[in-house]
mmCIF file of C-alpha atoms and ligand atoms in Angstrom:
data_model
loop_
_atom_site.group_PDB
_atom_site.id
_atom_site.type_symbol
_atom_site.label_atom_id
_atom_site.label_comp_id
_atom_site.label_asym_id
_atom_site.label_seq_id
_atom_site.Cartn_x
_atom_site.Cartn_y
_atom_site.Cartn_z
ATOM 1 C CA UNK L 258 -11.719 -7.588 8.200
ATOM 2 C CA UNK L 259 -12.069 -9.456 11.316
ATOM 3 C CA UNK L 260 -9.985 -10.755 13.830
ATOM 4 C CA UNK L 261 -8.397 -14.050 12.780
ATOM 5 C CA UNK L 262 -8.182 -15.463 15.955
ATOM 6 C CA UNK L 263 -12.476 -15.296 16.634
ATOM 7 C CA UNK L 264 -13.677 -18.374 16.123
ATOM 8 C CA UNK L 265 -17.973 -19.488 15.351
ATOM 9 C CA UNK L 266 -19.038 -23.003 16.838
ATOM 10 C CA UNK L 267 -22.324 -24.802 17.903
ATOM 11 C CA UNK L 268 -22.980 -24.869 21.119
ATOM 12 C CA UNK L 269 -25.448 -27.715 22.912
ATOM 13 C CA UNK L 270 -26.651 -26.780 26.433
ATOM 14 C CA UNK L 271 -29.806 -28.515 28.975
ATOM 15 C CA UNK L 272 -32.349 -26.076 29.963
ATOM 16 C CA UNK L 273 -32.949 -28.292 32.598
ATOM 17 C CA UNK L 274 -29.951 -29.003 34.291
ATOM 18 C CA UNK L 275 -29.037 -26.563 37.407
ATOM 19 C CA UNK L 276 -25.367 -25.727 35.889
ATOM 20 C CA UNK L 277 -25.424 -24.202 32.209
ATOM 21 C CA UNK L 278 -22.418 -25.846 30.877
ATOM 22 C CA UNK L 279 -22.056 -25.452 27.318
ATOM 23 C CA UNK L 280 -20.811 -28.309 25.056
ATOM 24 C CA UNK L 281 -19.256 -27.722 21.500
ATOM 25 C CA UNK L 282 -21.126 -29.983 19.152
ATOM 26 C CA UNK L 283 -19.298 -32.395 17.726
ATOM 27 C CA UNK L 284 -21.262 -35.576 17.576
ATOM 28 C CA UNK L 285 -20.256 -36.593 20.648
ATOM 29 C CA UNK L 286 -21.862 -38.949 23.112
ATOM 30 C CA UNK L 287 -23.866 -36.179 24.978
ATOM 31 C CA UNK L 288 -25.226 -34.548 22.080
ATOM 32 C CA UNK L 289 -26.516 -38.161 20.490
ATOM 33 C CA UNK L 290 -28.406 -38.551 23.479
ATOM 34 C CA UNK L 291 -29.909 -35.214 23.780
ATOM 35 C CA UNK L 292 -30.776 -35.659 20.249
ATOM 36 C CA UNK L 293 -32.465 -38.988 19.624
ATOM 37 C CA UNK L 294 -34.977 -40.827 21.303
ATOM 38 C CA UNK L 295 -32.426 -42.562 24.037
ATOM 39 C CA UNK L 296 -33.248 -38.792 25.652
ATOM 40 C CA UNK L 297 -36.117 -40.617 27.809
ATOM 41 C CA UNK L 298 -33.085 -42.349 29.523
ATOM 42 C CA UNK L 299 -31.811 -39.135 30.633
ATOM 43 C CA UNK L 300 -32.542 -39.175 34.572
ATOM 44 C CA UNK L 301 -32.831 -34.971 34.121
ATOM 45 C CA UNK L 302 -34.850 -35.222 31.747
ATOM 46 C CA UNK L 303 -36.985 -37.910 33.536
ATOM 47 C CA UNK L 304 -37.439 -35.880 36.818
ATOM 48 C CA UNK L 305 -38.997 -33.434 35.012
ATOM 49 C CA UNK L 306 -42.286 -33.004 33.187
ATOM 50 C CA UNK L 307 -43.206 -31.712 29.191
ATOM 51 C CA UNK L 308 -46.994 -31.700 27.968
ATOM 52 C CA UNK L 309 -46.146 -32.361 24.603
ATOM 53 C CA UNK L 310 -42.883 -33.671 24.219
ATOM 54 C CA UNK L 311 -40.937 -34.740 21.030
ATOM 55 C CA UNK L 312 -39.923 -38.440 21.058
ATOM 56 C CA UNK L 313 -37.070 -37.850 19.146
ATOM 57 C CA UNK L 314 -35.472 -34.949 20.277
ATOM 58 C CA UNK L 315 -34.700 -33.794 24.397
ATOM 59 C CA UNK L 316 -37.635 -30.835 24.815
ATOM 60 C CA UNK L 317 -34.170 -29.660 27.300
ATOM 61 C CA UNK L 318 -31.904 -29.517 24.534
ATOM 62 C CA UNK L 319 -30.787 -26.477 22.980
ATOM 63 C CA UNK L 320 -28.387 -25.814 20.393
ATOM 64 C CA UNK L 321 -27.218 -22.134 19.552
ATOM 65 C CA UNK L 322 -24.484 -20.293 17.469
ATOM 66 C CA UNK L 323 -21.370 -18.687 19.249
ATOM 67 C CA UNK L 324 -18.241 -16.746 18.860
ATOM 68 C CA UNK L 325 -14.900 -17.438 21.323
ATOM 69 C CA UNK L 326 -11.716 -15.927 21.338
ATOM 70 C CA UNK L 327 -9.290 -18.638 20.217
ATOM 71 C CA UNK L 328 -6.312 -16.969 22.213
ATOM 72 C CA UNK L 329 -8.252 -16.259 25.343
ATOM 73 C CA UNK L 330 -6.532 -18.433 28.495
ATOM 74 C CA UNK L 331 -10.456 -19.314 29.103
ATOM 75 C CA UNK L 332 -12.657 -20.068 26.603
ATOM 76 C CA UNK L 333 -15.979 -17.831 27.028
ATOM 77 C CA UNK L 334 -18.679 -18.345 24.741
ATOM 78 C CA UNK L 335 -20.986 -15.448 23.758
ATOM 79 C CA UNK L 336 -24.052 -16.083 21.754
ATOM 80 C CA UNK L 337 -23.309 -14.484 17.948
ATOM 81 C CA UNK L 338 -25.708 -11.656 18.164
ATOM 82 C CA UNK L 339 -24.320 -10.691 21.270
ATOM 83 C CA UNK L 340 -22.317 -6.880 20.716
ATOM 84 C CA UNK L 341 -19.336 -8.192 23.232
ATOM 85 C CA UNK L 342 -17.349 -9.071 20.156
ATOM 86 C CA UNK L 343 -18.511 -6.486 18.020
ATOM 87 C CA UNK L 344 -14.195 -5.250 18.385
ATOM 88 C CA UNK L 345 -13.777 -8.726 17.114
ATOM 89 C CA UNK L 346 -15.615 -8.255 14.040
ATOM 90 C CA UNK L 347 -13.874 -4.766 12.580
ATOM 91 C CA UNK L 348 -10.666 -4.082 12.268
ATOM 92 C CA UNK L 349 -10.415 -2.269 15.293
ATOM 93 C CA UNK L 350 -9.290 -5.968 16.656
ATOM 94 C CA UNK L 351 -5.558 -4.740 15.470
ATOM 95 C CA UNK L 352 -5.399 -3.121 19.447
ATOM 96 C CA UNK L 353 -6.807 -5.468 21.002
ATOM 97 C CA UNK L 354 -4.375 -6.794 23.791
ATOM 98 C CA UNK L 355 -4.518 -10.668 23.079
ATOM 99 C CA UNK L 356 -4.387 -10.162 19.498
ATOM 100 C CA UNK L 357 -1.335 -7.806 20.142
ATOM 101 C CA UNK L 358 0.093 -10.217 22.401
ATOM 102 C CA UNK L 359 0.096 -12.635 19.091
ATOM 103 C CA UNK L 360 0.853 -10.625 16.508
ATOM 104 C CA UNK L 361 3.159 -7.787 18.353
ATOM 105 C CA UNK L 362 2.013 -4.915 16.260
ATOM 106 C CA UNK L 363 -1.146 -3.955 14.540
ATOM 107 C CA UNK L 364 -1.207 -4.868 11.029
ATOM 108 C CA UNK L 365 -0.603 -1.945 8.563
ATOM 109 C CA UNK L 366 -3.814 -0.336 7.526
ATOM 110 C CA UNK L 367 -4.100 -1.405 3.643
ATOM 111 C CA UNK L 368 -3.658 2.393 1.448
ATOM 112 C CA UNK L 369 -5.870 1.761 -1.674
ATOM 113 C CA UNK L 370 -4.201 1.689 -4.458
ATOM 114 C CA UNK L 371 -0.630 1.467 -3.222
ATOM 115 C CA UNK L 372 1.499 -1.321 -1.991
ATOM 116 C CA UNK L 373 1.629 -2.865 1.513
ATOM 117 C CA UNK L 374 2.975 -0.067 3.645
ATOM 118 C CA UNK L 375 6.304 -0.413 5.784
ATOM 119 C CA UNK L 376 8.218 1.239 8.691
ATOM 120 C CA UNK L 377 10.818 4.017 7.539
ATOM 121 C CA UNK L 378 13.323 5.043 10.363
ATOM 122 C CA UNK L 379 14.569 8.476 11.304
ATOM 123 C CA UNK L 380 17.270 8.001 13.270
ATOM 124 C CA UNK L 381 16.255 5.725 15.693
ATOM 125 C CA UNK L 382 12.468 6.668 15.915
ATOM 126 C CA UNK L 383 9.915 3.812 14.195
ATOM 127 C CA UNK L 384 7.996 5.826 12.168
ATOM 128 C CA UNK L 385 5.058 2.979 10.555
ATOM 129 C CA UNK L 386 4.421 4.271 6.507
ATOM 130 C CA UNK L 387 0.216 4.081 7.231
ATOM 131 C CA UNK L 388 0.104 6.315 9.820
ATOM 132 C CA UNK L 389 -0.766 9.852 9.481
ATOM 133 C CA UNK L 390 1.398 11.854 12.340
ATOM 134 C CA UNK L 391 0.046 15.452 13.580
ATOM 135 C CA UNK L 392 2.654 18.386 14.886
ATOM 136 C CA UNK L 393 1.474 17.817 18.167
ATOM 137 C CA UNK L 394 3.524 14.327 18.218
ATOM 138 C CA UNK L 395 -0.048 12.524 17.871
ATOM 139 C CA UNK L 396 -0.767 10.092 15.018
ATOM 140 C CA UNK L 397 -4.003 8.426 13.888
ATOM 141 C CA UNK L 398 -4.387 5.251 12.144
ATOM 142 C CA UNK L 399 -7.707 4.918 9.878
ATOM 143 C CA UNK L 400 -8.451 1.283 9.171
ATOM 144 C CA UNK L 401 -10.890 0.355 5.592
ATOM 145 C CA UNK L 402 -14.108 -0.132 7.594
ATOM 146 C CA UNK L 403 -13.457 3.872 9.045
ATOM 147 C CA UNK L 404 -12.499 2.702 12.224
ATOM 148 C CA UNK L 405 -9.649 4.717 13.641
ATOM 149 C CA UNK L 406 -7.290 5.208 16.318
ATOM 150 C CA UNK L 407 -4.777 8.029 17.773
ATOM 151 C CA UNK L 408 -1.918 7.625 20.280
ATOM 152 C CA UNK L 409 1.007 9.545 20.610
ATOM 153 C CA UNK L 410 4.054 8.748 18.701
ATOM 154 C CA UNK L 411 7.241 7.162 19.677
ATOM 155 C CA UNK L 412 9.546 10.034 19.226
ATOM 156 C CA UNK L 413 7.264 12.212 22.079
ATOM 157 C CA UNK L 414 6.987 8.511 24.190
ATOM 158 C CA UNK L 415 10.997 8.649 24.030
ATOM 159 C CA UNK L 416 11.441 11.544 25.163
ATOM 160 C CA UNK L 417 8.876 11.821 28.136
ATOM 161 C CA UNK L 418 10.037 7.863 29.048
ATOM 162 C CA UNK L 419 7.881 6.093 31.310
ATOM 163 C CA UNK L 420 4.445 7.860 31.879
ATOM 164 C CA UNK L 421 2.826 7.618 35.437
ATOM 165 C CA UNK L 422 -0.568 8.766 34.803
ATOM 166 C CA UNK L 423 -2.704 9.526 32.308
ATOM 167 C CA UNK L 424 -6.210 11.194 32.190
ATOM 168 C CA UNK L 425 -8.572 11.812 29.381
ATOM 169 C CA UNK L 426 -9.618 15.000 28.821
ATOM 170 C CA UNK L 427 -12.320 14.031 26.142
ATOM 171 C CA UNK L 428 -13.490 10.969 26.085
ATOM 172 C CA UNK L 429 -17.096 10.088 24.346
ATOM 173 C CA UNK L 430 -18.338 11.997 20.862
ATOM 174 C CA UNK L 431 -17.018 14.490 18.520
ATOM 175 C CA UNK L 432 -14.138 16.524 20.407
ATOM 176 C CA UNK L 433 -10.811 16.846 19.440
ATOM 177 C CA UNK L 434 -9.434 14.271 21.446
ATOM 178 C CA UNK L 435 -6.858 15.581 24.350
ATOM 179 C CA UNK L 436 -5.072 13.721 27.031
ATOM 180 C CA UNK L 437 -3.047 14.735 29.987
ATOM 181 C CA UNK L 438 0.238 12.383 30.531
ATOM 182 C CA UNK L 439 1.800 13.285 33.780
ATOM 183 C CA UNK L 440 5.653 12.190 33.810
ATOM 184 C CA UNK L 441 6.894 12.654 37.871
ATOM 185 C CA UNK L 442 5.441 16.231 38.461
ATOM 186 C CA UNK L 443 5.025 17.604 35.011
ATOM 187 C CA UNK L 444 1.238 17.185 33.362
ATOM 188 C CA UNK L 445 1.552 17.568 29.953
ATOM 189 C CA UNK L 446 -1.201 18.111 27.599
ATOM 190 C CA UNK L 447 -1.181 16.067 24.087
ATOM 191 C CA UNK L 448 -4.223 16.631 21.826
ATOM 192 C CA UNK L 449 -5.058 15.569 18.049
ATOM 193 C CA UNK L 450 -6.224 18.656 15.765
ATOM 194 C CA UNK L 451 -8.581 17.328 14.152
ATOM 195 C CA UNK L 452 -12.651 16.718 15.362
ATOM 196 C CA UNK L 453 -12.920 12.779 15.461
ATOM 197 C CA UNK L 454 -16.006 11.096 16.794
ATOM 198 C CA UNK L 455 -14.765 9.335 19.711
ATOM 199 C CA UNK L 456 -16.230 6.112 20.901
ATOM 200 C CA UNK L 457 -13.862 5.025 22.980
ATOM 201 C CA UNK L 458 -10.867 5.500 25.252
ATOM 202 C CA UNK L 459 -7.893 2.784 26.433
ATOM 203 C CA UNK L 460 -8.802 2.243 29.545
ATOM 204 C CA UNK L 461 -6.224 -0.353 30.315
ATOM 205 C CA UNK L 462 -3.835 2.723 30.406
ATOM 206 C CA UNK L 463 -5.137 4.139 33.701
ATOM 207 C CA UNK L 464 -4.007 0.745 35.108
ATOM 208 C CA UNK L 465 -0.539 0.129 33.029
ATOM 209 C CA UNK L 466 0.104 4.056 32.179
ATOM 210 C CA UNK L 467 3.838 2.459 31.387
ATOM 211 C CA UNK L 468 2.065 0.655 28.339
ATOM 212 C CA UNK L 469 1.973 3.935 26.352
ATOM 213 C CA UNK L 470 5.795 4.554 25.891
ATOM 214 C CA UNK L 471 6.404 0.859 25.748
ATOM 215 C CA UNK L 472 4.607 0.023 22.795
ATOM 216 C CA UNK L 473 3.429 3.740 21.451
ATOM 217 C CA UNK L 474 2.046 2.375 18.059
ATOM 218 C CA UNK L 475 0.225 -0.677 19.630
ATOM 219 C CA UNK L 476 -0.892 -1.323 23.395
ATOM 220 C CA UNK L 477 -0.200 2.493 24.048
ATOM 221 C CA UNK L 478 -3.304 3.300 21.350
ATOM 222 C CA UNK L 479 -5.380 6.612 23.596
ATOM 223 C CA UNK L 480 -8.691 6.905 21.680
ATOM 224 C CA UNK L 481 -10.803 4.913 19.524
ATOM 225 C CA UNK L 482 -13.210 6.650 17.004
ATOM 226 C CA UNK L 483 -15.084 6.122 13.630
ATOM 227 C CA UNK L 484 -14.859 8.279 11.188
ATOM 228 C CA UNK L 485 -18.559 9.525 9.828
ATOM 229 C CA UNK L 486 -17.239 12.259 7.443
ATOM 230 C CA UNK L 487 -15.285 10.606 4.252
ATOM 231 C CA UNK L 488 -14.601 13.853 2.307
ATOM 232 C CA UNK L 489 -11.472 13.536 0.739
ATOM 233 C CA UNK L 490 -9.712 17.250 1.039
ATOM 234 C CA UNK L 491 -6.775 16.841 -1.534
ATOM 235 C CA UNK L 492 -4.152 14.398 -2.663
ATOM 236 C CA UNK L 493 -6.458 11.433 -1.630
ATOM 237 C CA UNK L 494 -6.526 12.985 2.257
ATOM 238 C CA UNK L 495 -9.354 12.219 4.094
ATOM 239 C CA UNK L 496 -10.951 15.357 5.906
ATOM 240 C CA UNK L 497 -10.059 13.839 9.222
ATOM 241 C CA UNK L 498 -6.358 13.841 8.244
ATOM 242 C CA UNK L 499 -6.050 17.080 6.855
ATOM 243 C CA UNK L 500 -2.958 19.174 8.150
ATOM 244 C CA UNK L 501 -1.322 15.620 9.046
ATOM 245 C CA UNK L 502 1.594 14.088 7.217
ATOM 246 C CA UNK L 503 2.726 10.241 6.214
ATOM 247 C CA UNK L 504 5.297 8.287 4.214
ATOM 248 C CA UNK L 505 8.063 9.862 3.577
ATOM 249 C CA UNK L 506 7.208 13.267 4.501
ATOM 250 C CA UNK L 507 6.248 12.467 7.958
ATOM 251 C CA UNK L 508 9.690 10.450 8.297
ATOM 252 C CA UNK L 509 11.441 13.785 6.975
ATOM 253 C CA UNK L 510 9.578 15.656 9.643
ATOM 254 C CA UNK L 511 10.162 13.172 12.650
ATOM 255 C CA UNK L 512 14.277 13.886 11.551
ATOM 256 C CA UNK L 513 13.998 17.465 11.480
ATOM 257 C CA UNK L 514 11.997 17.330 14.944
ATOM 258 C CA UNK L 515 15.362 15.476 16.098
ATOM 259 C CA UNK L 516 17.189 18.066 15.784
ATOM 260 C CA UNK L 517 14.863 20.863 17.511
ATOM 261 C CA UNK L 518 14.732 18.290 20.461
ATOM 262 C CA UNK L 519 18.663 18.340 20.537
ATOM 263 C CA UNK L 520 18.526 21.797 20.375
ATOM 264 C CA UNK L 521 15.826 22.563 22.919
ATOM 265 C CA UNK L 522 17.848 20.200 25.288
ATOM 266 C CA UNK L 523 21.394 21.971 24.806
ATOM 267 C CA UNK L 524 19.901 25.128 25.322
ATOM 268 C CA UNK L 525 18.317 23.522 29.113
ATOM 269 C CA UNK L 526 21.781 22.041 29.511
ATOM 270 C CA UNK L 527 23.607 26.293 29.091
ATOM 271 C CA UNK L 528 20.938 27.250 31.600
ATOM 272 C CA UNK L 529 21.521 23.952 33.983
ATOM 273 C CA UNK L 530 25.055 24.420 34.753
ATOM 274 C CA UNK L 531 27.383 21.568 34.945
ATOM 275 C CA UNK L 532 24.587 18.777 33.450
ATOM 276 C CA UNK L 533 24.724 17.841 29.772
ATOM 277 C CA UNK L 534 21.708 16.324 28.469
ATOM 278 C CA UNK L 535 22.108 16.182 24.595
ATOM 279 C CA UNK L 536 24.894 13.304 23.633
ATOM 280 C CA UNK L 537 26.819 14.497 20.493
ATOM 281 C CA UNK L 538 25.495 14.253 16.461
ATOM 282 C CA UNK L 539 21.879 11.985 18.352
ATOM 283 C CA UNK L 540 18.800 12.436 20.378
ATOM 284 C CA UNK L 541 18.936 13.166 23.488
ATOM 285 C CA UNK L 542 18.903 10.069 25.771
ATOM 286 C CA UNK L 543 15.428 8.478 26.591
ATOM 287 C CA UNK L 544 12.920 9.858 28.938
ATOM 288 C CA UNK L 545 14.845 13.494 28.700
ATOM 289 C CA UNK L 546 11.353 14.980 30.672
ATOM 290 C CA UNK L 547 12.308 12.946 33.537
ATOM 291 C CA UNK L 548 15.658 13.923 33.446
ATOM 292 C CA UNK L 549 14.977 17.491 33.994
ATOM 293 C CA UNK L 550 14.015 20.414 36.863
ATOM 294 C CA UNK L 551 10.355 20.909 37.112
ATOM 295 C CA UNK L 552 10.690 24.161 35.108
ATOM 296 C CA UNK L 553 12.985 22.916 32.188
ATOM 297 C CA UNK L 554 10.756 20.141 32.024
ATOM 298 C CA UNK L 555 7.781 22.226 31.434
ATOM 299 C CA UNK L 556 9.805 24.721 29.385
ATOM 300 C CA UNK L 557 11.011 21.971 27.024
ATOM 301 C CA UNK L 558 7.617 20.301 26.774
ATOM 302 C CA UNK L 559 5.425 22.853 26.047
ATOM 303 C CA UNK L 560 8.333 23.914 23.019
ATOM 304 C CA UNK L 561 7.702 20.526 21.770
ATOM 305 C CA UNK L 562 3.811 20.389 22.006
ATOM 306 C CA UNK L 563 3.019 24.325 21.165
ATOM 307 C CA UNK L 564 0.714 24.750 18.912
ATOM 308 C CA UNK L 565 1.614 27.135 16.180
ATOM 309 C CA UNK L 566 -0.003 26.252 12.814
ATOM 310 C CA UNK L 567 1.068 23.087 10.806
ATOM 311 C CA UNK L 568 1.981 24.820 7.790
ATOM 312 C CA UNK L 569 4.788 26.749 10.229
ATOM 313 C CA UNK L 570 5.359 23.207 12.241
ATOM 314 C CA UNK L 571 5.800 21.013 9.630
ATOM 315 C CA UNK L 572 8.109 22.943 7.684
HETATM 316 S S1 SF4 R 878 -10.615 -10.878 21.860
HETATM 317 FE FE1 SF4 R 878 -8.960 -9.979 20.606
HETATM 318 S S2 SF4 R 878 -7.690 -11.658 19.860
HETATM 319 FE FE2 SF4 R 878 -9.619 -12.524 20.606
HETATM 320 S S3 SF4 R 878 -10.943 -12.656 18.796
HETATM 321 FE FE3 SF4 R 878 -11.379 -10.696 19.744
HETATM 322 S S4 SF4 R 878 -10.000 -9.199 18.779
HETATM 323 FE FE4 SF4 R 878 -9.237 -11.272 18.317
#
């Protein structure tokens, strides 16, 4: 599906004129002129010379299709066969900025066969029902034209709070895409398990790094891919999410990973005498990484993030 905000229009220009100014057609006094025989009034026109021209049509004139971004502050029109809106076009226009901007969060990716898909909560952490979510705190997103996405999700952007850097690791082809966030003085790796052919990375994050635990599901988005291999592994999963939970079962997951966090961060809090990080019966308070000694903070993260297998993770 493609974005609802791109818009097509005819576009009249004058090949002769020094400035290119483009002019939507709508039968409008400059168009009639270009387009009839009054074009021989056209002082332009006049100044310069055509060996064969048409008396009822400007030889300047030219008319072409384009596509503009109806929520763009300036309107920019690129000619329709032009590949600058090909983002426009798919559905990887649900993380694009401006349409975010509109619509606050991508769309749900439509699950054949079942109904619209919502946003379960487990305890506190948003935890969207058409996502697939990894053990390494990752999730990807695959949309009906195979176009897919991965970030990291809001439970791991919670607890790291604002991000001050981040660098891609992997960034063009089929990798398993890996990231490094760095949060004060800690660098911590997150990577997806599964091979995804990446084609591209959010750049805007090198700028905004903040964007990433502000809006984890949305703006925050790390890699873009496609995917090329649609072998369905079991239960309807596509290869590409195999190992990777969603619904219900990833919301029973994000709770249970609640409660390692609290436990991870009472156990820092024994060995840091005197500080107590974990509030009673809840998570931890936000941006616990930040909170923490360099050393606790690596401790704690790399608890979170190890990689064991999923079967042991998950469970
Ligand atoms: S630039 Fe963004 S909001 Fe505008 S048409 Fe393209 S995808 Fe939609």
């Amino acid at each position: 599906m493609r974005c609802p905000f791109l818009r097509e229009a005819h576009v009249q220009s004058c090949q002769a004129s020094p400035f290119r100014k483009q002019i939507v057609r709508s039968g409008g006094a400059a168009g009639e002129r270009c387009g009839t025989a009054a074009w021989r009034e056209c002082s332009v026109a006049r100044e310069l010379t055509e060996e064969h021209p048409s008396a009822g049509t400007c030889p300047f004139h030219s008319e072409s299709l384009v596509q503009y971004c109806s929520t763009a502050p300036v309107t920019k029109f690129i000619p329709w066969s032009d590949q600058a809106f090909s983002r426009c076009g798919s559905e990887s226009h649900r993380f694009c900025d401006l349409y975010l901007a509109l619509a606050r969060t991508p769309a749900p990716a439509a699950i054949p066969g079942e109904p619209a898909p919502a946003t379960a909560d487990a305890d506190g952490i948003p935890v969207p029902g058409w996502l697939w979510f990894a053990s390494s705190h990752t999730w990807l997103d695959i949309a009906s034209d195979g176009v897919c996405h991965i970030g990291v999700d809001a439970f791991l952007a919670r607890t790291l709070g604002g991000i001050d850097r981040v660098q891609f690791v992997t960034s063009k082809g089929l990798e398993r895409p890996a990231a490094v966030l760095t949060v004060r003085d800690v660098d911590i790796t997150v990577s997806f398990p599964n091979p995804v052919f990446i084609t591209a990375v959010n750049g805007a994050l090198r700028a905004d790094p903040a964007r990433l635990a502000r809006d984890p599901y949305g703006l925050g988005w790390l890699f873009e891919g496609i995917v090329r291999d649609r072998t369905v592994v079991g239960n309807g999963t596509p290869k590409i999410a195999d190992g990777l939970l969603r619904g219900s079962a990833a919301t029973a997951w994000m709770r249970r990973e609640g409660l390692r966090l609290r436990a991870l961060a009472e156990a820092a809090s024994e060995r840091i005498s005197g500080v107590r990080l974990a509030a009673d019966g809840g998570l931890p308070a936000p941006g616990l990484i930040r909170t923490l000694p360099h050393e606790e903070a690596l401790r704690l993260s790399h608890l979170l993030l190890s990689t064991s297998t999923d079967e042991e993770r998950f469970s």
